[in-house]
PDB file of C-alpha atoms in Angstrom:
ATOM      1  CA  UNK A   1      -0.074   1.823 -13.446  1.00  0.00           C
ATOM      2  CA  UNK A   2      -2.169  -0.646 -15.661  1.00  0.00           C
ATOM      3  CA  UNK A   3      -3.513   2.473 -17.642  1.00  0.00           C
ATOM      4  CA  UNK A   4      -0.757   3.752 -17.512  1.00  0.00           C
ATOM      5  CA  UNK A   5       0.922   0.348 -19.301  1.00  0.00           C
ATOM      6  CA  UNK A   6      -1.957   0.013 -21.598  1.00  0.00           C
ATOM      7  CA  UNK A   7      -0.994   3.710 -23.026  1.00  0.00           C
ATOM      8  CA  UNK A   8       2.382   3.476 -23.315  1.00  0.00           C
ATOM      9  CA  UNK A   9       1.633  -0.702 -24.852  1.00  0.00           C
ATOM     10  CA  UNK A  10       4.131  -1.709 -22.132  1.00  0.00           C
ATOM     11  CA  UNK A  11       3.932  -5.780 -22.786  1.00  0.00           C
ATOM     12  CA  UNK A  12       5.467  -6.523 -19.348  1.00  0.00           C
ATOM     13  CA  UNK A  13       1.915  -5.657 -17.024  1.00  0.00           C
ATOM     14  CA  UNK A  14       2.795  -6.194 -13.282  1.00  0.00           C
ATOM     15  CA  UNK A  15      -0.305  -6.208 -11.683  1.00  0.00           C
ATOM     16  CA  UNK A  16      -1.930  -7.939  -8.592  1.00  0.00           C
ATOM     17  CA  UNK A  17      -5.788  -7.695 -10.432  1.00  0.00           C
ATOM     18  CA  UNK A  18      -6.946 -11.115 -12.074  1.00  0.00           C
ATOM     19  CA  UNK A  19     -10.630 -11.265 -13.904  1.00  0.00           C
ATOM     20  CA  UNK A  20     -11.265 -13.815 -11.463  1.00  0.00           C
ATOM     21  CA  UNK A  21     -11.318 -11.255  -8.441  1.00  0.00           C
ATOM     22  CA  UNK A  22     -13.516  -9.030 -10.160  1.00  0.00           C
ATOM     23  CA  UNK A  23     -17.301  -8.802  -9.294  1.00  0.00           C
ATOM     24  CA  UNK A  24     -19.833  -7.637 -11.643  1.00  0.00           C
ATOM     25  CA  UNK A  25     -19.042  -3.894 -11.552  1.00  0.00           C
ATOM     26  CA  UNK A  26     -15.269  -4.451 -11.786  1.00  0.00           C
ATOM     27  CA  UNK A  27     -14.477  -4.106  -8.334  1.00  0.00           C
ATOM     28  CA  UNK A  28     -11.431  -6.039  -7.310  1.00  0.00           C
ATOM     29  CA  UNK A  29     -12.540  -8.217  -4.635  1.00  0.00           C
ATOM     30  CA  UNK A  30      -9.226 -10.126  -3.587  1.00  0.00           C
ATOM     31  CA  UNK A  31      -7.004  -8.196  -1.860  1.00  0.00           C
ATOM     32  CA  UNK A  32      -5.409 -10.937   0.628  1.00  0.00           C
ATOM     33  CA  UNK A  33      -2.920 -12.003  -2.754  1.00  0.00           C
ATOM     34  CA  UNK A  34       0.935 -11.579  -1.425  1.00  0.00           C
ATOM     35  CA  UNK A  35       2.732  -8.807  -3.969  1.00  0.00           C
ATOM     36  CA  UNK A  36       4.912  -9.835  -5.526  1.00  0.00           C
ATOM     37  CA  UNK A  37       6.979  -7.238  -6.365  1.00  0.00           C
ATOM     38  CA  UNK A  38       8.722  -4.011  -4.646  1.00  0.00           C
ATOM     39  CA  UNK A  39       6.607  -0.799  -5.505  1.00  0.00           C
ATOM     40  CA  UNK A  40       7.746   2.921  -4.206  1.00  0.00           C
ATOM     41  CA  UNK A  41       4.501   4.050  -3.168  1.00  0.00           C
ATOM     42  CA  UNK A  42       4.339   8.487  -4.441  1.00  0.00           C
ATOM     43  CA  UNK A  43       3.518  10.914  -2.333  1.00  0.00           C
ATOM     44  CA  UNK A  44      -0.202  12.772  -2.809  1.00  0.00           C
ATOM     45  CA  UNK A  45       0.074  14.606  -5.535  1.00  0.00           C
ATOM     46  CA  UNK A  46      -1.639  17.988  -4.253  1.00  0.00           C
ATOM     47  CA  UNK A  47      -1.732  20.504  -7.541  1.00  0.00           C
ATOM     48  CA  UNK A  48       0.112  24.007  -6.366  1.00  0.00           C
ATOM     49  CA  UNK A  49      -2.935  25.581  -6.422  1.00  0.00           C
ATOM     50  CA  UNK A  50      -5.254  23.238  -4.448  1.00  0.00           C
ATOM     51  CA  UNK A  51      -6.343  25.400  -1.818  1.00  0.00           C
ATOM     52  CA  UNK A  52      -8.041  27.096  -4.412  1.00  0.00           C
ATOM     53  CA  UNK A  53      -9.092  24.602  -6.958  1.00  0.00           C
ATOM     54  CA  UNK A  54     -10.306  22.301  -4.397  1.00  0.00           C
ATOM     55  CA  UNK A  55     -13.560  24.093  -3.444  1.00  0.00           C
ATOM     56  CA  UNK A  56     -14.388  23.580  -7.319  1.00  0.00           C
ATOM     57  CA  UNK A  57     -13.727  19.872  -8.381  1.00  0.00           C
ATOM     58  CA  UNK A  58     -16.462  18.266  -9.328  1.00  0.00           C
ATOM     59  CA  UNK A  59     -15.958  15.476  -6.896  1.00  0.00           C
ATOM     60  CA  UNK A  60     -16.207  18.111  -3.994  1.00  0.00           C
ATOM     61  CA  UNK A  61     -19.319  20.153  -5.830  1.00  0.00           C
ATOM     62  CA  UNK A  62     -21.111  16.647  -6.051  1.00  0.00           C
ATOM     63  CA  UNK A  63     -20.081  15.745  -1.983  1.00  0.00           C
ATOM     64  CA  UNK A  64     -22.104  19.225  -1.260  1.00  0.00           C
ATOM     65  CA  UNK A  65     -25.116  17.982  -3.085  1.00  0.00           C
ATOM     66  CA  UNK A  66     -25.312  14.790  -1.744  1.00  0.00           C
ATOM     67  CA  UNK A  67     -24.669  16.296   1.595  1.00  0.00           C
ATOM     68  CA  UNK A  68     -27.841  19.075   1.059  1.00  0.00           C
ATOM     69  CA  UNK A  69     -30.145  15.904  -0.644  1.00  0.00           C
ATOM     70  CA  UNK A  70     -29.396  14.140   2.734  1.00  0.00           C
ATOM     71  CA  UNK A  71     -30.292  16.882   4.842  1.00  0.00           C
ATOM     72  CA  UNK A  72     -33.407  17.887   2.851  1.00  0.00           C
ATOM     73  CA  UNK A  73     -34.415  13.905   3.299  1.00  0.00           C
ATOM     74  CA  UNK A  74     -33.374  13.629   7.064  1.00  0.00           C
ATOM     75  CA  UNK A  75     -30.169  11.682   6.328  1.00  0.00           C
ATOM     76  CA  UNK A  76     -27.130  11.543   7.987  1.00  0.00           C
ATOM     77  CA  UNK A  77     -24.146  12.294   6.380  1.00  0.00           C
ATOM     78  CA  UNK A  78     -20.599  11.519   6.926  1.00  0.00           C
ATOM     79  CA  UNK A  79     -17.586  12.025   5.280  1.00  0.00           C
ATOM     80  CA  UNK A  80     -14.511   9.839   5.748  1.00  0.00           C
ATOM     81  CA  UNK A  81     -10.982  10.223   4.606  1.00  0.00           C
ATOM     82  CA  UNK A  82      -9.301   7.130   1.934  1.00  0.00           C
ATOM     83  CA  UNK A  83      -7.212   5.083   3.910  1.00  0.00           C
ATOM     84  CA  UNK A  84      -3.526   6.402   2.223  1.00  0.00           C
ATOM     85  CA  UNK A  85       0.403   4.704   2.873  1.00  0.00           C
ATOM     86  CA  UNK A  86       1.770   6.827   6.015  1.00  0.00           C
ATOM     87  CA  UNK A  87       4.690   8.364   4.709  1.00  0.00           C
ATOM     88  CA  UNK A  88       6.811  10.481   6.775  1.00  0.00           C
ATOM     89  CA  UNK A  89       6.298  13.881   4.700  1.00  0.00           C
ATOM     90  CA  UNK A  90       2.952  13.931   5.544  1.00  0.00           C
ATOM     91  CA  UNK A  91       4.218  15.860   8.547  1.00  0.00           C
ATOM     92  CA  UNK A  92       5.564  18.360   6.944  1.00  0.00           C
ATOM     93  CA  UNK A  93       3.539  21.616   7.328  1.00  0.00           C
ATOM     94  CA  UNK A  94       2.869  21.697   3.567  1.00  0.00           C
ATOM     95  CA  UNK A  95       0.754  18.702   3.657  1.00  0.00           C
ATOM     96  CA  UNK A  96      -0.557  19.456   7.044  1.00  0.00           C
ATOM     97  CA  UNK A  97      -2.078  22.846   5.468  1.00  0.00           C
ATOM     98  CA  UNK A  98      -3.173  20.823   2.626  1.00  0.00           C
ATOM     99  CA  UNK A  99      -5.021  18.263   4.722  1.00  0.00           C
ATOM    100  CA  UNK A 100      -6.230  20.874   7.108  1.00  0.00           C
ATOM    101  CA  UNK A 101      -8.193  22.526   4.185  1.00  0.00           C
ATOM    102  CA  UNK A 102      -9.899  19.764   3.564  1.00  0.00           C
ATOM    103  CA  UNK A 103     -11.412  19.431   7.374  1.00  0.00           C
ATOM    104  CA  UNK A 104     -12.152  23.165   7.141  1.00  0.00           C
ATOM    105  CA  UNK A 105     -13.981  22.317   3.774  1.00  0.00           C
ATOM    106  CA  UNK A 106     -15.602  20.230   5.356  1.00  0.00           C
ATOM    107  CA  UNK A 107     -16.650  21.726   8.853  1.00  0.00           C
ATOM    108  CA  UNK A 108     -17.133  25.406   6.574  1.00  0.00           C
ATOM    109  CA  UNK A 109     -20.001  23.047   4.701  1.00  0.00           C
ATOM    110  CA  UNK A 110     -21.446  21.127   7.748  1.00  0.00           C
ATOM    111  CA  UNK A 111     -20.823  18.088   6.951  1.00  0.00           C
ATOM    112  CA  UNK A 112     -19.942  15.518   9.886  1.00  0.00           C
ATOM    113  CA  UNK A 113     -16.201  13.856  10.261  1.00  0.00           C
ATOM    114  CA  UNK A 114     -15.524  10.496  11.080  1.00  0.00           C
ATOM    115  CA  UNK A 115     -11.859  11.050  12.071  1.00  0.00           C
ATOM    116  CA  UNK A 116      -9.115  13.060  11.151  1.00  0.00           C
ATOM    117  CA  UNK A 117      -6.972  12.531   8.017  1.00  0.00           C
ATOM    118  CA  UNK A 118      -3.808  11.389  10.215  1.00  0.00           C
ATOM    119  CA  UNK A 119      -6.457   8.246  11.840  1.00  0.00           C
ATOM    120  CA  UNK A 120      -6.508   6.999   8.368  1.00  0.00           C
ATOM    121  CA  UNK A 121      -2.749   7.232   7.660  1.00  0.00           C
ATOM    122  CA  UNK A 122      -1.337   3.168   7.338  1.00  0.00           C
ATOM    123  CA  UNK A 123       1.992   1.784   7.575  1.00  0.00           C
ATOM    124  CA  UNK A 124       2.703  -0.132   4.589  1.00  0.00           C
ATOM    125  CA  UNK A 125       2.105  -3.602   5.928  1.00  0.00           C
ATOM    126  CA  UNK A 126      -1.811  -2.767   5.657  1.00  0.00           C
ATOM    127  CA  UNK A 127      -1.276  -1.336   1.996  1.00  0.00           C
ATOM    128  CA  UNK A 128      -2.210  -3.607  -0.894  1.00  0.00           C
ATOM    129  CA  UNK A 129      -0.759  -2.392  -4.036  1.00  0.00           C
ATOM    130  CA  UNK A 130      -1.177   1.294  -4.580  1.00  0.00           C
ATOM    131  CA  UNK A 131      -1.311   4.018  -1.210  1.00  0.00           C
ATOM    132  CA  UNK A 132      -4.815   4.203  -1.323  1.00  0.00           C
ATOM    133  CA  UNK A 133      -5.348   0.268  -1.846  1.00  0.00           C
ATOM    134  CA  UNK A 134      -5.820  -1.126   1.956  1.00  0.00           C
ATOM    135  CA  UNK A 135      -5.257  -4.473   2.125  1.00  0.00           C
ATOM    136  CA  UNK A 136      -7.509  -6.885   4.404  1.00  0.00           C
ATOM    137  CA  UNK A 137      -5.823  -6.550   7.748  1.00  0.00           C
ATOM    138  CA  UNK A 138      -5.819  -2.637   6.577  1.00  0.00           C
ATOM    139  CA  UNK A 139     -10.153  -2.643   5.802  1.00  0.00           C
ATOM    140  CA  UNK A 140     -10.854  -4.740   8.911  1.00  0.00           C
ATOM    141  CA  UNK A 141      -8.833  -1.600  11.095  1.00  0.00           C
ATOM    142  CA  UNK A 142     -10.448   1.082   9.217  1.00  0.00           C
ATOM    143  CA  UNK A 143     -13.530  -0.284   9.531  1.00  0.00           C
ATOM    144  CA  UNK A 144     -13.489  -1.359  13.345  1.00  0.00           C
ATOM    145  CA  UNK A 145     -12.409   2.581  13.347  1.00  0.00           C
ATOM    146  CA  UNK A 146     -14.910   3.771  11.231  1.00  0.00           C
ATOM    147  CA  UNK A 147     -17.675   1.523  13.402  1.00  0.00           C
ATOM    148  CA  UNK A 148     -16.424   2.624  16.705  1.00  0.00           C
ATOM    149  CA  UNK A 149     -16.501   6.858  15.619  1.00  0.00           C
ATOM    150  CA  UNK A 150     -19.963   6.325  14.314  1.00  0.00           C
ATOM    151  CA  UNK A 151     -21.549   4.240  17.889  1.00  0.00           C
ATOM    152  CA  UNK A 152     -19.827   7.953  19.234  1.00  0.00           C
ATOM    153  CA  UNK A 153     -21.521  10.429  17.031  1.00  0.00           C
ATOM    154  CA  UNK A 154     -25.011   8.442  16.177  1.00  0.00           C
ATOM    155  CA  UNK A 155     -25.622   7.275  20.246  1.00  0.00           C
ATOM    156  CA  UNK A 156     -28.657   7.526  19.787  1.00  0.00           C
ATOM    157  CA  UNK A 157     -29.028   4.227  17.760  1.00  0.00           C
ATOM    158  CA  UNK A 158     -29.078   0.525  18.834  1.00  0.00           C
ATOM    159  CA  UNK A 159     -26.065  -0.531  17.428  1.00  0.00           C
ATOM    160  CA  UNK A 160     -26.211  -4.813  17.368  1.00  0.00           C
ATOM    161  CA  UNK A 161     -22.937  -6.272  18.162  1.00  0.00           C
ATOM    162  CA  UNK A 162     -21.259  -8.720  15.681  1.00  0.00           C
ATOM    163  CA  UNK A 163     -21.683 -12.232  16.071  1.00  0.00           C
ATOM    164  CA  UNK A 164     -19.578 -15.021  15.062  1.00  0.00           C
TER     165      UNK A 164
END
């Protein structure tokens, strides 16, 4: 949306991003801020050809060479899926197939899972300001998730419990 207002020279910028929650890279590093405004959060927008297209992004033909530099250099690799809004079309079998081709893209390449795309699926209370955006409540349950499907696929490491 901020691009999006800088294009179109939209003088009215609603954003929840101040410089002062930025770190060095330009990560936003504040997300407990209350919005302040009513957003309608868009579904995915899956192109009509993704099952094919998909294979070929660039993002995806970089995720197989990091995946074949880690396994040339002993490395585990896992893939994840973004934490996204839950929204009730998800279920449809349209998105279903859609989300299912990414697990098979990602089993067909051998490249380990945490999760399925549905475990990362957030009612909107855990959503900062976009559906990919979690908001702190939403990172501290992804990543007590993400934690506790790792200490099942990687037993044999000695995980340290957290201290307070």
């Amino acid at each position: 949306d901020l691009i999006r207002n800088i294009m179109y020279r939209n003088k009215e910028v609603k954003s929840n991003y101040f410089s002062s929650d930025l770190n060095e890279w330009g990560d936003q590093t504040n997300y407990s801020r209350n919005i302040s405004y009513n957003k309608k959060f868009p579904l995915i927008d899956f192109p009509k050809d993704f099952d094919k297209k998909f294979p070929n992004y660039y993002g995806t033909r970089e995720i197989l060479e990091l995946a074949k530099w880690c396994k040339n250099n002993n490395i585990s690799f896992f893939a994840s899926f973004p934490s996204v809004l839950y929204l009730k079309e998800y279920d449809t079998p349209e998105f279903k197939a859609r989300f299912e081709n990414i697990v098979d893209f990602y089993k067909e390449n051998n490249i380990s899972l945490i999760g399925k795309p549905e475990d990362f699926f957030y009612k909107e209370e855990y959503i900062y300001d976009a559906h990919y955006h979690s908001n702190q409540k939403g990172r501290e349950i992804r990543t007590e998730f993400i934690i506790h499907e790792l200490i099942k696929q990687l037993p044999e490491i000695k995980w340290v419990a957290k201290t307070e």
